C-alpha positions as CSV (number, residue, x, y, z in Angstrom):
1,F,6.8,-50.2,-16.4
2,K,7.9,-52.2,-19.4
3,F,10.5,-51.0,-21.9
4,R,12.4,-52.0,-25.0
5,L,16.2,-51.8,-25.2
6,V,17.0,-51.5,-28.9
7,L,20.4,-52.5,-30.1
8,P,21.2,-51.1,-33.5
9,E,22.9,-53.2,-36.2
10,E,26.1,-51.2,-35.5
11,Y,26.1,-52.3,-31.9
12,P,28.5,-52.4,-30.1
13,D,30.0,-49.6,-32.2
14,Q,26.9,-47.5,-31.6
15,G,24.9,-47.1,-28.4
16,P,21.4,-48.5,-27.7
17,D,18.0,-46.8,-27.6
18,L,15.6,-47.3,-24.7
19,Y,11.8,-46.9,-25.1
20,F,9.0,-47.4,-22.6
21,T,6.1,-49.4,-24.0
22,S,3.6,-47.9,-21.6
23,D,3.0,-44.2,-20.8
24,V,5.5,-42.7,-18.4
25,F,5.1,-39.1,-17.2
26,H,8.7,-38.0,-16.7
27,P,10.8,-35.2,-18.1
28,M,13.4,-37.6,-19.6
29,V,10.8,-39.6,-21.5
30,D,9.3,-38.5,-24.8
31,P,5.5,-38.7,-24.3
32,K,4.9,-39.6,-28.0
33,T,7.5,-42.3,-28.5
34,G,8.4,-43.4,-25.0
35,Q,12.1,-42.8,-25.8
36,V,14.3,-42.3,-22.8
37,E,17.1,-39.7,-23.0
38,L,20.4,-41.7,-22.9
39,V,22.7,-39.0,-24.2
40,S,23.6,-37.7,-20.8
41,L,24.7,-41.2,-19.8
42,F,26.6,-41.8,-23.0
43,P,27.7,-38.4,-24.4
44,E,30.3,-40.3,-26.4
45,W,29.6,-44.0,-26.9
46,R,32.9,-45.9,-26.3
47,P,32.8,-49.4,-27.8
48,G,34.3,-52.0,-25.5
49,R,33.9,-49.7,-22.5
50,D,30.2,-48.8,-22.7
51,F,27.6,-51.6,-22.8
52,A,23.8,-51.6,-23.3
53,A,23.3,-53.0,-19.8
54,F,24.7,-49.7,-18.4
55,A,21.4,-48.1,-19.5
56,L,19.4,-50.0,-16.8
57,P,21.0,-48.3,-13.7
58,H,20.6,-45.0,-15.5
59,L,16.9,-45.7,-15.9
60,H,16.7,-46.6,-12.2
61,R,18.4,-43.3,-11.2
62,A,16.2,-41.3,-13.5
63,F,13.2,-42.2,-11.3
64,L,15.0,-41.5,-8.0
65,R,17.2,-38.5,-8.4
66,R,15.9,-34.9,-8.5
67,E,18.5,-33.8,-11.1
68,Y,16.7,-36.1,-13.7
69,F,13.5,-34.2,-13.1
70,A,14.6,-30.6,-12.5
71,S,18.1,-30.1,-14.1
72,S,18.3,-27.7,-17.0
73,A,21.6,-29.3,-17.9
74,R,19.6,-32.0,-19.7
75,P,17.1,-31.1,-22.3
76,A,13.7,-32.3,-21.3
77,L,12.0,-34.7,-23.8
78,N,8.8,-33.9,-21.9
79,P,8.9,-30.2,-21.1
80,E,5.4,-30.4,-19.6
81,A,6.5,-33.0,-17.1
82,R,9.5,-30.9,-16.1
83,Q,7.5,-27.7,-15.7
84,L,4.8,-29.4,-13.7
85,F,7.5,-31.0,-11.4
86,L,9.0,-27.6,-10.8
87,S,5.7,-25.6,-10.4
88,D,3.3,-28.1,-8.8
89,P,5.1,-31.2,-7.4
90,A,1.8,-32.6,-6.0
91,A,0.1,-32.4,-9.5
92,F,3.2,-34.0,-11.0
93,A,3.2,-36.8,-8.5
94,E,-0.5,-37.5,-9.3
95,R,0.1,-37.7,-13.1
96,A,3.1,-40.0,-12.5
97,R,1.0,-42.1,-10.1
98,E,-1.7,-42.4,-12.8
99,C,0.8,-43.7,-15.3
100,A,2.2,-46.2,-12.8
101,N,-1.3,-47.5,-12.0
102,N,-2.2,-47.8,-15.7
103,S,1.1,-49.7,-16.2
104,L,0.0,-52.3,-13.7
105,F,-3.0,-53.2,-15.8
106,Q,-0.7,-54.0,-18.7
107,V,1.9,-56.0,-16.8
108,F,0.8,-59.3,-18.3
109,D,0.4,-57.9,-21.9
110,N,3.3,-59.5,-23.8
111,P,3.9,-58.0,-27.2
112,S,4.9,-60.5,-29.9
113,G,8.6,-61.0,-30.0
114,S,9.3,-59.9,-26.5
115,T,12.3,-61.6,-25.0
116,L,10.9,-61.5,-21.5
117,Q,7.3,-62.7,-21.0
118,F,5.4,-61.9,-17.8
119,T,2.8,-64.4,-16.7
120,K,0.4,-64.5,-13.8
121,G,1.9,-66.7,-11.0
122,P,0.0,-68.6,-8.4
123,T,-1.9,-66.2,-6.1
124,E,-0.5,-67.9,-3.0
125,A,3.1,-67.2,-4.1
126,H,2.3,-63.6,-4.9
127,D,0.6,-63.1,-1.6
128,T,3.6,-64.6,0.2
129,I,6.1,-62.4,-1.6
130,V,3.9,-59.2,-0.9
131,E,3.7,-60.2,2.8
132,H,7.5,-60.4,3.0
133,L,7.9,-57.2,1.1
134,K,5.7,-55.4,3.7
135,A,7.3,-57.1,6.7
136,D,9.0,-54.9,9.3
137,P,8.6,-51.4,7.9
138,S,10.6,-50.0,10.8
139,G,14.0,-50.8,9.2
140,S,15.8,-48.6,6.8
141,L,15.2,-49.1,3.1
142,E,18.6,-50.9,2.7
143,E,17.9,-53.2,5.7
144,R,14.5,-54.0,4.3
145,K,16.0,-54.8,0.8
146,T,18.6,-57.0,2.3
147,A,16.1,-58.8,4.5
148,F,13.8,-59.4,1.5
149,V,16.5,-60.7,-0.8
150,D,17.8,-63.0,2.0
151,W,14.3,-64.4,2.5
152,F,13.6,-64.7,-1.2
153,C,16.9,-66.6,-1.9
154,D,16.3,-68.9,1.1
155,H,12.7,-69.5,0.2
156,Y,13.2,-70.3,-3.5
157,A,16.7,-71.8,-3.4
158,H,15.5,-75.3,-3.3
159,K,12.5,-74.9,-5.6
160,R,12.5,-75.6,-9.3
161,T,10.4,-73.8,-11.9
162,R,8.9,-75.6,-14.8
163,V,8.1,-73.4,-17.8
164,G,6.0,-74.5,-20.7
165,V,4.0,-73.2,-23.6
166,A,0.7,-74.7,-24.5
167,Q,-1.6,-73.4,-27.3
168,G,0.5,-70.2,-27.5
169,E,0.1,-69.5,-23.8
170,A,3.2,-69.5,-21.6
171,E,2.8,-71.0,-18.1
172,A,5.2,-71.4,-15.2
173,E,4.9,-73.6,-12.1
174,T,7.1,-73.7,-9.1
175,I,7.6,-77.2,-7.8
């Protein structure tokens, strides 16, 4: 899923806003605007102690922890998603899966002005990365993460990437 982290003119005295740019079916995401509920993370924004980057781990937790789906302590920005999660978890999972699959079709769409641009890489590099991500599914998630990061760092530590823009199209090449 792609998102925008919006820093107001008053930042760092005022907290950021976070918006998904693709559809996300989740209780903490407004279905019309894509805005993510950050108030629970920053009930009182503290300049110098709170930073926009703190929103990213919050976003990660929102997809993993049940309290972000089911807790009545946080007002749902998408009450339909919360209700479906509570009443029919399988139907909720299917709706969320549809959003995730649709997001994959937009992964290389780069809105004008985006700081990060995603480009299609060489198929061979992609296949190699996927192969290593799927390697040894018998280990715990943490063991698999560690093994992949170790492999990735070793594999790409001595390679350089050349990035260029030609006729408005960004391209990257690993050499």
